[in-house]
């Protein structure tokens, strides 16, 4: 379980005045759940993920993972980035084994384990390909396998499918659900797609911008139903799904900056 | 039905003429082949040289004919020139430039990487390097000779200094070009500082370092000839200088051809090294 308590982040503004990017966020990510942070750009969802990953220190507040405070990046939190960050000088299986290599596992342990994870994401036949020989979707799958290799307590995903075309994206969502179903990993994922949030989450957290705040939370169960049935259509055409989608859309539009405010910030820049 | 379709496809495959292969039009040069044009240019230049010198439009003292240069090459190769064989001149130059390149690499790569990674290293090394590297090596050659004598040391030191800066600057640029996400990805996989350096920073900077080495070798050949002009008894540069003193223009041509051939071989060797060490360059 990951706990975020009163987390605030201030960045340096152009004139030296601090800009509040996250405003006293408190959030609990339960073990085995998929918490999806949803919001327009600038709502602080990436900032929040960077803080959980340990790439960004908090200005105020605490983050604890299974009781231990987060002070920096570590292998207990696997990260999948929007842009793939595979090492071009390592082939696919060696990329997946990177974290195991860092941890000092011998090749004879790390490679079979990496191969196993490639199987999990359906890339067992591409173990010896170079990353640049794979498509964007395949590279992202390697990224997921790599993040899982060190058996992290939580998987952090920063708009992992944002750069993919919509067809590949749907396949990747299915893949993620099957991986989650098999590994029971805790996942924190950020997206700006309402449909993606509702389809993947056990808990949706809607964020509003300037400063980043949590505007609403929803507990949903569509992902469990999908994992059971494997039918997208039945899930996305569910009246409850459609109602929630409209609710969230209205909420996001309503939390947009008023016109006057926008003009003020435009004049500022 | 499907049989009929297959039959049609078979007929189409056998009867259709070879399809016209198309691709998007390029802007600028694109992938247009230049090899033929370049070969033709070389042929034209060589024949022009042969024509002008053969018709004695220019005095042989200024422009020997190609056949004279070839004959002189054979003569220098067999009998040597200025108290040394061509092989001795060449090996003297090659040893100087290789030693200097090795010294420059051994110093410039660690220092450049450190400057890219560490505030202190950057602060300490920046002023001296920024001061000396725009200077033409010939301007501090006298200092090298005064401090290190007229032997090999001053020549190799001069070459190493000239080659140091491009490698050092490119190693620094290499570190700066490492994407932050790549570093963060490694940290979140549990990399220690040393592992981050060894597995992420160093390989990421390698393409830039190789580019720096290529530039350095170019600078090295330029500086080599200058260094050998002064107080030496061996070396291709010395051979050229000595020949020019006796107005042996054909020997000067031989020397130039040898240097050009060496520089070409070095440049190709480095390109080959690039394909071996950084096959991913430009692909990700």
Short mmCIF file of C-alpha atoms in Angstrom, two decimals:
data_model
loop_
_atom_site.label_atom_id
_atom_site.label_comp_id
_atom_site.label_asym_id
_atom_site.label_seq_id
_atom_site.Cartn_x
_atom_site.Cartn_y
_atom_site.Cartn_z
CA UNK A 1 0.00 0.00 0.00
CA UNK A 2 1.23 3.45 -0.90
CA UNK A 3 0.25 6.47 1.16
CA UNK A 4 0.44 10.07 0.10
CA UNK A 5 -0.16 12.52 2.89
CA UNK A 6 -0.62 16.27 2.39
CA UNK A 7 1.81 16.36 -0.51
CA UNK A 8 2.52 19.81 -1.91
CA UNK A 9 5.01 20.78 -4.60
CA UNK A 10 6.17 24.28 -5.45
CA UNK A 11 8.19 25.06 -8.58
CA UNK A 12 10.21 28.22 -9.20
CA UNK A 13 8.19 30.68 -11.30
CA UNK A 14 9.62 32.99 -13.87
CA UNK A 15 9.91 35.95 -11.52
CA UNK A 16 11.18 33.83 -8.64
CA UNK A 17 7.77 33.58 -7.00
CA UNK A 18 6.88 29.98 -6.14
CA UNK A 19 4.21 28.32 -8.27
CA UNK A 20 2.07 25.73 -6.55
CA UNK A 21 1.92 22.60 -8.71
CA UNK A 22 0.42 20.22 -6.17
CA UNK A 23 -1.80 21.36 -3.35
CA UNK A 24 -1.96 19.11 -0.28
CA UNK A 25 -2.70 15.87 -2.08
CA UNK A 26 -3.69 12.97 0.15
CA UNK A 27 -4.21 9.65 -1.54
CA UNK A 28 -4.10 6.00 -0.68
CA UNK A 29 -3.19 3.43 -3.30
CA UNK A 30 -4.40 0.08 -1.98
CA UNK A 31 -2.38 -3.06 -2.63
CA UNK A 32 -3.57 -4.83 -5.76
CA UNK A 33 -5.58 -1.86 -6.97
CA UNK A 34 -5.26 0.20 -10.12
CA UNK A 35 -5.47 3.87 -9.25
CA UNK A 36 -5.75 6.09 -12.31
CA UNK A 37 -5.09 9.81 -12.02
CA UNK A 38 -7.09 11.61 -14.68
CA UNK A 39 -6.93 15.23 -15.69
CA UNK A 40 -6.12 17.81 -18.33
CA UNK A 41 -2.52 18.78 -18.89
CA UNK A 42 -1.19 21.02 -16.12
CA UNK A 43 -3.25 19.35 -13.40
CA UNK A 44 -0.13 18.02 -11.71
CA UNK A 45 -0.65 14.33 -12.42
CA UNK A 46 2.86 13.87 -13.83
CA UNK A 47 4.27 15.86 -10.93
CA UNK A 48 2.52 13.51 -8.56
CA UNK A 49 3.91 10.46 -10.35
CA UNK A 50 7.43 11.91 -10.35
CA UNK A 51 7.14 12.49 -6.61
CA UNK A 52 5.99 8.91 -6.00
CA UNK A 53 8.82 7.60 -8.18
CA UNK A 54 11.25 9.69 -6.14
CA UNK A 55 12.44 11.78 -9.09
CA UNK A 56 11.03 14.90 -7.45
CA UNK A 57 11.25 15.75 -3.74
CA UNK A 58 8.11 17.09 -2.08
CA UNK A 59 7.96 20.65 -0.79
CA UNK A 60 5.65 19.51 1.98
CA UNK A 61 4.04 16.26 3.03
CA UNK A 62 5.09 12.63 2.93
CA UNK A 63 4.86 9.58 0.73
CA UNK A 64 5.25 6.16 2.29
CA UNK A 65 5.38 2.77 0.61
CA UNK A 66 4.46 -0.07 2.95
CA UNK A 67 5.34 2.18 5.87
CA UNK A 68 8.75 3.23 4.55
CA UNK A 69 9.11 6.87 3.52
CA UNK A 70 9.99 7.52 -0.13
CA UNK A 71 13.21 9.55 -0.33
CA UNK A 72 14.42 8.88 -3.87
CA UNK A 73 14.05 6.54 -6.83
CA UNK A 74 14.29 2.83 -6.09
CA UNK A 75 13.59 -0.61 -7.47
CA UNK A 76 10.56 -1.02 -5.19
CA UNK A 77 8.67 1.29 -7.59
CA UNK A 78 8.77 0.26 -11.24
CA UNK A 79 8.21 3.08 -13.73
CA UNK A 80 6.86 2.87 -17.29
CA UNK A 81 7.44 6.10 -19.17
CA UNK A 82 5.37 7.64 -21.94
CA UNK A 83 8.38 7.65 -24.24
CA UNK A 84 10.19 4.34 -24.25
CA UNK A 85 13.51 4.49 -22.43
CA UNK A 86 14.99 1.22 -23.61
CA UNK A 87 18.74 1.11 -24.04
CA UNK A 88 19.51 0.83 -27.77
CA UNK A 89 22.78 -1.02 -27.12
CA UNK A 90 21.00 -3.86 -25.33
CA UNK A 91 18.73 -6.33 -27.05
CA UNK A 92 15.18 -6.85 -25.81
CA UNK A 93 15.85 -9.58 -23.25
CA UNK A 94 18.91 -7.73 -21.90
CA UNK A 95 16.80 -4.59 -21.55
CA UNK A 96 14.23 -6.49 -19.52
CA UNK A 97 17.03 -7.89 -17.35
CA UNK A 98 18.55 -4.44 -16.68
CA UNK A 99 17.15 -4.10 -13.17
CA UNK A 100 18.18 -7.68 -12.34
CA UNK A 101 21.70 -6.89 -13.56
CA UNK A 102 21.77 -3.81 -11.35
CA UNK A 103 20.70 -5.93 -8.40
CA UNK A 104 23.63 -8.25 -9.06
CA UNK A 105 21.79 -11.36 -10.21
CA UNK A 106 23.96 -13.64 -12.37
CA UNK A 107 23.04 -13.96 -16.05
CA UNK A 108 21.90 -17.53 -15.49
CA UNK A 109 19.16 -16.22 -13.19
CA UNK A 110 18.40 -12.89 -14.83
CA UNK A 111 17.97 -14.05 -18.43
CA UNK A 112 15.43 -16.87 -17.79
CA UNK A 113 13.47 -14.50 -15.54
CA UNK A 114 13.52 -11.82 -18.26
CA UNK A 115 12.46 -14.38 -20.84
CA UNK A 116 9.55 -15.35 -18.61
CA UNK A 117 8.42 -11.72 -18.44
CA UNK A 118 8.69 -11.39 -22.22
CA UNK A 119 6.32 -14.34 -22.40
CA UNK A 120 3.96 -12.46 -20.11
CA UNK A 121 3.82 -9.51 -22.51
CA UNK A 122 3.78 -11.75 -25.60
CA UNK A 123 7.23 -10.87 -26.91
CA UNK A 124 9.05 -14.16 -26.27
CA UNK A 125 9.98 -14.35 -29.97
CA UNK A 126 11.67 -10.96 -29.98
CA UNK A 127 14.13 -11.56 -27.15
CA UNK A 128 17.15 -10.97 -29.34
CA UNK A 129 15.82 -8.10 -31.42
CA UNK A 130 17.19 -4.61 -31.00
CA UNK A 131 14.72 -2.10 -29.50
CA UNK A 132 14.81 0.03 -32.64
CA UNK A 133 13.54 -2.92 -34.64
CA UNK A 134 10.27 -2.99 -32.66
CA UNK A 135 7.10 -0.96 -33.09
CA UNK A 136 6.06 1.63 -30.52
CA UNK A 137 3.55 -0.69 -28.89
CA UNK A 138 6.07 -3.52 -28.66
CA UNK A 139 8.66 -1.21 -27.10
CA UNK A 140 6.13 -0.17 -24.49
CA UNK A 141 5.49 -3.85 -23.70
CA UNK A 142 9.23 -4.35 -23.22
CA UNK A 143 9.13 -1.34 -20.89
CA UNK A 144 6.38 -2.98 -18.83
CA UNK A 145 8.30 -6.27 -18.66
CA UNK A 146 11.44 -4.39 -17.60
CA UNK A 147 9.60 -2.54 -14.85
CA UNK A 148 8.15 -5.82 -13.56
CA UNK A 149 11.50 -7.64 -13.55
CA UNK A 150 12.65 -6.33 -10.18
CA UNK A 151 9.29 -7.33 -8.69
CA UNK A 152 8.38 -3.82 -7.49
CA UNK A 153 5.65 -3.26 -4.93
CA UNK A 154 3.95 -0.82 -7.28
CA UNK A 155 4.00 -0.06 -10.99
CA UNK A 156 3.93 3.63 -11.91
CA UNK A 157 2.79 4.37 -15.45
CA UNK A 158 3.15 7.87 -16.91
CA UNK A 159 0.67 8.05 -19.80
CA UNK A 160 2.11 4.76 -21.02
CA UNK A 161 -0.12 4.49 -24.08
CA UNK A 162 -0.41 8.19 -24.88
CA UNK A 163 1.99 8.02 -27.82
CA UNK A 164 0.32 4.99 -29.42
CA UNK A 165 -2.35 4.89 -32.09
CA UNK A 166 -5.85 4.11 -30.81
CA UNK A 167 -5.94 0.51 -32.06
CA UNK A 168 -2.60 -0.39 -30.50
CA UNK A 169 -3.69 1.48 -27.41
CA UNK A 170 -6.70 -0.78 -26.95
CA UNK A 171 -4.51 -3.88 -27.31
CA UNK A 172 -2.11 -2.48 -24.75
CA UNK A 173 -4.93 -1.81 -22.31
CA UNK A 174 -6.05 -5.41 -22.65
CA UNK A 175 -2.48 -6.57 -22.16
CA UNK A 176 -2.10 -4.43 -19.06
CA UNK A 177 -5.29 -5.85 -17.58
CA UNK A 178 -4.12 -9.40 -18.24
CA UNK A 179 -0.73 -8.63 -16.68
CA UNK A 180 -2.48 -7.10 -13.66
CA UNK A 181 -4.79 -10.09 -13.42
CA UNK A 182 -1.83 -12.50 -13.45
CA UNK A 183 0.63 -10.59 -11.27
CA UNK A 184 -1.82 -8.83 -8.88
CA UNK A 185 0.45 -5.79 -9.01
CA UNK A 186 -0.54 -2.47 -7.51
CA UNK A 187 -0.66 0.08 -10.32
CA UNK A 188 -0.72 3.86 -10.41
CA UNK A 189 -1.40 5.13 -13.91
CA UNK A 190 -1.94 8.60 -15.26
CA UNK A 191 -3.90 9.47 -18.37
CA UNK A 192 -5.92 12.23 -19.95
CA UNK A 193 -8.39 9.81 -21.49
CA UNK A 194 -11.61 9.40 -19.52
CA UNK A 195 -12.38 6.10 -21.25
CA UNK A 196 -8.94 4.74 -20.46
CA UNK A 197 -9.31 5.74 -16.83
CA UNK A 198 -12.74 4.11 -16.46
CA UNK A 199 -11.68 0.95 -18.29
CA UNK A 200 -8.47 0.36 -16.39
CA UNK A 201 -9.07 1.67 -12.89
CA UNK A 202 -10.32 0.22 -9.69
CA UNK A 203 -10.17 3.80 -8.42
CA UNK A 204 -10.31 6.92 -10.58
CA UNK A 205 -8.86 10.12 -9.15
CA UNK A 206 -9.91 13.22 -11.10
CA UNK A 207 -7.48 16.08 -10.75
CA UNK A 208 -8.06 19.78 -11.38
CA UNK A 209 -5.37 22.21 -12.44
CA UNK A 210 -3.64 25.27 -10.99
CA UNK A 211 -2.85 24.19 -8.35
CA UNK A 212 -3.10 20.43 -8.80
CA UNK A 213 -5.83 19.13 -6.55
CA UNK A 214 -7.95 16.04 -6.29
CA UNK A 215 -11.40 17.07 -7.49
CA UNK A 216 -13.17 13.74 -7.12
CA UNK A 217 -12.68 10.02 -6.58
CA UNK A 218 -14.67 7.17 -8.00
CA UNK A 219 -14.48 3.49 -7.13
CA UNK A 220 -15.24 1.53 -10.27
CA UNK A 221 -15.31 -2.14 -11.17
CA UNK A 222 -15.29 -2.20 -14.96
CA UNK A 223 -11.75 -3.52 -15.06
CA UNK A 224 -12.68 -6.52 -12.94
CA UNK A 225 -15.62 -7.24 -15.19
CA UNK A 226 -13.40 -6.97 -18.24
CA UNK A 227 -10.76 -9.22 -16.70
CA UNK A 228 -13.51 -11.79 -16.11
CA UNK A 229 -15.30 -11.57 -19.47
CA UNK A 230 -12.74 -10.13 -21.88
CA UNK A 231 -15.46 -8.11 -23.61
CA UNK A 232 -14.81 -4.40 -24.17
CA UNK A 233 -18.13 -3.69 -25.81
CA UNK A 234 -20.16 -4.96 -22.87
CA UNK A 235 -18.14 -2.75 -20.53
CA UNK A 236 -17.99 0.49 -22.50
CA UNK A 237 -21.65 0.38 -23.51
CA UNK A 238 -22.77 -0.20 -19.93
CA UNK A 239 -25.13 2.69 -18.97
CA UNK A 240 -23.18 3.13 -15.74
CA UNK A 241 -19.94 3.53 -17.71
CA UNK A 242 -21.53 6.13 -19.96
CA UNK A 243 -23.05 8.02 -17.03
CA UNK A 244 -19.71 8.15 -15.21
CA UNK A 245 -17.94 9.27 -18.36
CA UNK A 246 -20.34 12.21 -18.72
CA UNK A 247 -20.08 13.05 -15.02
CA UNK A 248 -16.31 13.15 -15.18
CA UNK A 249 -16.30 15.13 -18.42
CA UNK A 250 -18.59 17.73 -16.87
CA UNK A 251 -16.39 17.86 -13.79
CA UNK A 252 -13.23 18.41 -15.82
CA UNK A 253 -14.83 21.13 -17.93
CA UNK A 254 -16.20 22.83 -14.87
CA UNK A 255 -12.82 22.83 -13.15
CA UNK A 256 -11.23 24.57 -16.13
CA UNK A 257 -9.99 28.05 -15.52
CA UNK A 258 -12.59 30.80 -15.81
CA UNK A 259 -11.98 33.12 -18.77
CA UNK A 260 -10.91 36.06 -16.61
CA UNK A 261 -8.35 33.92 -14.86
CA UNK A 262 -6.95 32.70 -18.16
CA UNK A 263 -6.52 36.23 -19.44
CA UNK A 264 -4.71 37.17 -16.28
CA UNK A 265 -2.24 34.31 -16.60
CA UNK A 266 -1.79 35.06 -20.30
CA UNK A 267 -0.94 38.68 -19.48
CA UNK A 268 1.53 37.34 -16.94
CA UNK A 269 3.46 35.46 -19.62
CA UNK B 1 -14.84 -18.67 -55.63
CA UNK B 2 -11.57 -18.48 -53.75
CA UNK B 3 -10.05 -20.65 -56.46
CA UNK B 4 -11.10 -18.12 -59.05
CA UNK B 5 -9.53 -15.32 -57.05
CA UNK B 6 -6.31 -17.28 -56.70
CA UNK B 7 -6.35 -17.94 -60.43
CA UNK B 8 -6.80 -14.26 -61.17
CA UNK B 9 -3.97 -13.38 -58.82
CA UNK B 10 -1.77 -15.98 -60.49
CA UNK B 11 -2.56 -14.59 -63.92
CA UNK B 12 -1.99 -11.04 -62.75
CA UNK B 13 1.33 -12.08 -61.23
CA UNK B 14 2.55 -13.73 -64.40
CA UNK B 15 1.26 -11.22 -66.92
CA UNK B 16 1.73 -7.87 -65.23
CA UNK B 17 4.91 -6.03 -66.17
CA UNK B 18 7.35 -5.23 -63.38
CA UNK B 19 5.67 -2.58 -61.22
CA UNK B 20 7.05 0.91 -61.14
CA UNK B 21 8.56 1.35 -57.68
CA UNK B 22 7.87 4.78 -56.23
CA UNK B 23 8.89 6.68 -53.12
CA UNK B 24 8.15 10.06 -51.66
CA UNK B 25 10.13 12.80 -53.33
CA UNK B 26 13.09 14.02 -51.32
CA UNK B 27 13.85 17.57 -50.36
CA UNK B 28 17.46 18.54 -51.10
CA UNK B 29 19.91 15.73 -51.77
CA UNK B 30 17.92 12.96 -50.10
CA UNK B 31 19.17 9.49 -50.94
CA UNK B 32 20.42 10.41 -54.42
CA UNK B 33 23.57 8.51 -55.33
CA UNK B 34 26.69 10.64 -55.71
CA UNK B 35 29.26 7.90 -56.27
CA UNK B 36 29.13 8.06 -60.07
CA UNK B 37 29.35 11.85 -60.12
CA UNK B 38 32.28 11.79 -57.71
CA UNK B 39 34.14 9.16 -59.71
CA UNK B 40 33.62 11.20 -62.88
CA UNK B 41 34.93 14.31 -61.10
CA UNK B 42 38.09 12.48 -60.06
CA UNK B 43 38.64 11.22 -63.60
CA UNK B 44 38.14 14.72 -65.02
CA UNK B 45 40.51 16.30 -62.48
CA UNK B 46 43.21 13.69 -63.10
CA UNK B 47 42.94 14.05 -66.89
CA UNK B 48 43.02 17.84 -66.56
CA UNK B 49 46.19 17.52 -64.48
CA UNK B 50 47.67 15.10 -67.04
CA UNK B 51 46.70 17.39 -69.90
CA UNK B 52 48.01 20.62 -68.40
CA UNK B 53 51.27 19.10 -67.18
CA UNK B 54 51.72 16.85 -70.25
CA UNK B 55 51.40 19.79 -72.64
CA UNK B 56 53.90 21.65 -70.49
CA UNK B 57 51.52 24.56 -70.08
CA UNK B 58 53.04 24.91 -66.64
CA UNK B 59 56.73 24.39 -65.88
CA UNK B 60 57.40 20.87 -64.47
CA UNK B 61 58.99 22.60 -61.48
CA UNK B 62 55.51 23.79 -60.47
CA UNK B 63 53.40 20.93 -61.78
CA UNK B 64 54.94 17.53 -62.53
CA UNK B 65 53.01 15.09 -64.71
CA UNK B 66 51.08 12.24 -63.04
CA UNK B 67 53.52 9.70 -64.45
CA UNK B 68 56.47 11.65 -62.98
CA UNK B 69 54.80 11.61 -59.59
CA UNK B 70 54.14 7.87 -59.85
CA UNK B 71 57.76 7.28 -60.89
CA UNK B 72 58.94 9.44 -58.00
CA UNK B 73 56.68 7.49 -55.64
CA UNK B 74 58.29 4.25 -56.74
CA UNK B 75 61.74 5.81 -56.40
CA UNK B 76 61.06 7.19 -52.91
CA UNK B 77 59.50 3.91 -51.93
CA UNK B 78 62.52 1.92 -53.08
CA UNK B 79 65.42 4.25 -52.37
CA UNK B 80 64.01 6.56 -49.76
CA UNK B 81 64.34 10.32 -49.56
CA UNK B 82 66.31 12.58 -47.21
CA UNK B 83 68.20 9.77 -45.48
CA UNK B 84 65.20 7.58 -44.78
CA UNK B 85 62.91 5.22 -46.65
CA UNK B 86 59.29 6.09 -47.26
CA UNK B 87 58.32 3.40 -44.77
CA UNK B 88 60.53 5.02 -42.12
CA UNK B 89 59.08 8.46 -42.78
CA UNK B 90 55.57 7.06 -42.68
CA UNK B 91 56.07 4.99 -39.54
CA UNK B 92 57.68 7.95 -37.75
CA UNK B 93 54.55 10.00 -38.49
CA UNK B 94 52.15 7.19 -37.70
CA UNK B 95 53.82 6.47 -34.35
CA UNK B 96 53.62 10.16 -33.40
CA UNK B 97 49.98 10.52 -34.31
CA UNK B 98 48.94 7.18 -32.76
CA UNK B 99 50.76 7.83 -29.50
CA UNK B 100 49.35 11.33 -29.32
CA UNK B 101 45.84 10.03 -30.06
CA UNK B 102 46.19 7.40 -27.34
CA UNK B 103 47.36 9.99 -24.80
CA UNK B 104 44.63 12.44 -25.81
CA UNK B 105 41.94 9.75 -25.55
CA UNK B 106 43.18 8.49 -22.20
CA UNK B 107 43.06 12.01 -20.73
CA UNK B 108 40.24 13.68 -22.63
CA UNK B 109 37.54 11.02 -22.20
CA UNK B 110 37.68 10.81 -18.38
CA UNK B 111 38.15 14.57 -18.01
CA UNK B 112 35.36 15.34 -20.48
CA UNK B 113 32.98 12.90 -18.80
CA UNK B 114 33.86 14.31 -15.39
CA UNK B 115 33.23 17.84 -16.69
CA UNK B 116 29.82 16.75 -17.91
CA UNK B 117 28.96 15.14 -14.59
CA UNK B 118 30.62 17.20 -11.89
CA UNK B 119 30.45 20.88 -11.03
CA UNK B 120 33.97 20.89 -9.61
CA UNK B 121 35.55 19.19 -12.61
CA UNK B 122 33.74 21.58 -14.93
CA UNK B 123 34.81 24.59 -12.88
CA UNK B 124 38.45 23.51 -12.68
CA UNK B 125 39.04 22.39 -16.26
CA UNK B 126 36.86 24.87 -18.12
CA UNK B 127 39.15 27.95 -17.95
CA UNK B 128 42.39 26.29 -19.15
CA UNK B 129 40.65 24.37 -21.92
CA UNK B 130 38.58 27.34 -23.09
CA UNK B 131 41.81 29.37 -23.09
CA UNK B 132 44.06 27.08 -25.08
CA UNK B 133 41.83 25.23 -27.51
CA UNK B 134 41.06 28.08 -29.91
CA UNK B 135 44.82 28.75 -30.26
CA UNK B 136 46.49 27.43 -33.41
CA UNK B 137 48.87 24.63 -32.29
CA UNK B 138 51.72 26.24 -34.21
CA UNK B 139 51.53 29.27 -31.93
CA UNK B 140 52.46 27.23 -28.86
CA UNK B 141 54.87 24.92 -30.69
CA UNK B 142 57.84 27.15 -29.75
CA UNK B 143 56.85 26.83 -26.08
CA UNK B 144 56.69 23.05 -26.44
CA UNK B 145 60.19 23.06 -27.91
CA UNK B 146 61.56 25.38 -25.22
CA UNK B 147 60.02 23.28 -22.45
CA UNK B 148 60.34 19.77 -23.84
CA UNK B 149 63.25 19.99 -26.25
CA UNK B 150 63.40 19.34 -29.96
CA UNK B 151 62.94 15.56 -29.69
CA UNK B 152 59.85 13.43 -29.96
CA UNK B 153 58.33 14.61 -26.67
CA UNK B 154 57.54 18.11 -27.84
CA UNK B 155 55.99 16.86 -31.09
CA UNK B 156 53.82 14.26 -29.38
CA UNK B 157 52.83 16.73 -26.68
CA UNK B 158 51.81 19.26 -29.31
CA UNK B 159 49.74 16.67 -31.16
CA UNK B 160 48.16 15.37 -27.97
CA UNK B 161 47.21 18.91 -26.92
CA UNK B 162 45.69 19.61 -30.33
CA UNK B 163 43.68 16.37 -30.22
CA UNK B 164 42.67 16.67 -26.56
CA UNK B 165 40.19 19.51 -26.90
CA UNK B 166 37.81 18.05 -29.51
CA UNK B 167 37.60 14.74 -27.66
CA UNK B 168 37.14 16.41 -24.29
CA UNK B 169 34.43 18.76 -25.56
CA UNK B 170 32.57 15.94 -27.30
CA UNK B 171 32.70 13.69 -24.23
CA UNK B 172 31.17 16.58 -22.28
CA UNK B 173 28.49 17.07 -24.92
CA UNK B 174 27.89 13.32 -24.83
CA UNK B 175 27.09 13.42 -21.13
CA UNK B 176 24.80 16.38 -21.61
CA UNK B 177 22.92 14.55 -24.36
CA UNK B 178 21.90 11.65 -22.09
CA UNK B 179 18.09 11.85 -21.89
CA UNK B 180 16.86 12.51 -18.34
CA UNK B 181 14.20 9.82 -18.72
CA UNK B 182 16.87 7.25 -19.45
CA UNK B 183 18.67 8.21 -16.24
CA UNK B 184 15.43 8.17 -14.26
CA UNK B 185 14.50 4.78 -15.72
CA UNK B 186 17.84 3.34 -14.56
CA UNK B 187 17.48 4.89 -11.10
CA UNK B 188 14.01 3.42 -10.71
CA UNK B 189 15.50 0.04 -11.60
CA UNK B 190 17.86 0.39 -8.67
CA UNK B 191 21.05 1.54 -10.42
CA UNK B 192 23.87 2.70 -8.16
CA UNK B 193 25.89 5.77 -9.16
CA UNK B 194 28.61 3.61 -10.67
CA UNK B 195 26.09 1.44 -12.56
CA UNK B 196 24.41 4.59 -13.83
CA UNK B 197 27.75 5.77 -15.18
CA UNK B 198 28.87 2.42 -16.55
CA UNK B 199 25.57 1.27 -18.11
CA UNK B 200 23.82 4.51 -19.04
CA UNK B 201 26.09 7.57 -19.24
CA UNK B 202 29.15 5.99 -20.86
CA UNK B 203 27.34 4.14 -23.68
CA UNK B 204 25.06 7.14 -24.26
CA UNK B 205 28.11 9.39 -24.66
CA UNK B 206 30.02 6.93 -26.84
CA UNK B 207 28.70 8.11 -30.24
CA UNK B 208 29.69 11.69 -29.41
CA UNK B 209 33.12 10.56 -28.20
CA UNK B 210 33.74 8.74 -31.48
CA UNK B 211 32.70 11.83 -33.42
CA UNK B 212 35.16 13.82 -31.31
CA UNK B 213 37.90 11.31 -32.07
CA UNK B 214 37.24 11.70 -35.79
CA UNK B 215 37.52 15.45 -35.57
CA UNK B 216 40.65 15.05 -33.41
CA UNK B 217 42.36 12.85 -35.99
CA UNK B 218 41.67 15.45 -38.67
CA UNK B 219 43.20 18.11 -36.45
CA UNK B 220 46.04 15.69 -35.71
CA UNK B 221 47.06 15.24 -39.34
CA UNK B 222 47.02 19.00 -39.83
CA UNK B 223 49.17 19.58 -36.79
CA UNK B 224 51.50 16.67 -37.53
CA UNK B 225 52.91 18.16 -40.70
CA UNK B 226 53.41 21.50 -38.96
CA UNK B 227 55.17 19.81 -36.03
CA UNK B 228 57.50 17.94 -38.36
CA UNK B 229 58.44 21.08 -40.24
CA UNK B 230 60.61 22.08 -37.32
CA UNK B 231 63.59 20.16 -36.06
CA UNK B 232 62.97 16.65 -37.24
CA UNK B 233 64.82 14.12 -39.37
CA UNK B 234 61.99 11.70 -40.07
CA UNK B 235 58.32 11.93 -40.92
CA UNK B 236 56.11 12.61 -43.91
CA UNK B 237 55.88 16.28 -42.99
CA UNK B 238 59.65 16.51 -42.80
CA UNK B 239 59.92 14.77 -46.15
CA UNK B 240 57.61 17.34 -47.75
CA UNK B 241 59.45 20.24 -46.15
CA UNK B 242 62.83 18.93 -47.20
CA UNK B 243 61.63 18.29 -50.77
CA UNK B 244 60.23 21.79 -51.03
CA UNK B 245 63.63 23.20 -50.02
CA UNK B 246 65.08 21.49 -53.07
CA UNK B 247 62.08 22.39 -55.24
CA UNK B 248 61.40 18.65 -55.68
CA UNK B 249 57.74 19.25 -56.42
CA UNK B 250 57.12 15.64 -57.42
CA UNK B 251 58.24 14.46 -53.96
CA UNK B 252 55.93 17.04 -52.38
CA UNK B 253 53.10 15.50 -54.40
CA UNK B 254 54.11 12.03 -53.19
CA UNK B 255 54.06 13.22 -49.56
CA UNK B 256 50.65 14.83 -49.97
CA UNK B 257 49.26 11.65 -51.56
CA UNK B 258 50.60 9.53 -48.71
CA UNK B 259 49.04 11.79 -46.07
CA UNK B 260 45.73 11.84 -47.94
CA UNK B 261 45.74 8.05 -48.15
CA UNK B 262 46.52 7.72 -44.41
CA UNK B 263 43.82 10.19 -43.39
CA UNK B 264 41.36 8.33 -45.61
CA UNK B 265 42.24 4.97 -44.03
CA UNK B 266 41.93 6.43 -40.51
CA UNK B 267 38.58 7.96 -41.30
CA UNK B 268 37.28 4.69 -42.72
CA UNK B 269 38.62 2.70 -39.79
CA UNK B 270 36.72 5.02 -37.45
CA UNK B 271 33.53 4.67 -39.42
CA UNK B 272 33.91 0.93 -39.19
CA UNK B 273 34.55 1.25 -35.45
CA UNK B 274 31.31 3.24 -35.21
CA UNK B 275 29.29 0.51 -36.87
CA UNK B 276 30.79 -2.02 -34.45
CA UNK B 277 30.59 0.02 -31.23
CA UNK B 278 27.45 2.10 -31.78
CA UNK B 279 25.29 0.25 -34.30
CA UNK B 280 22.24 2.00 -32.86
CA UNK B 281 23.45 5.48 -33.81
CA UNK B 282 20.73 7.42 -35.59
CA UNK B 283 18.20 4.62 -35.15
CA UNK B 284 16.51 5.41 -31.86
#
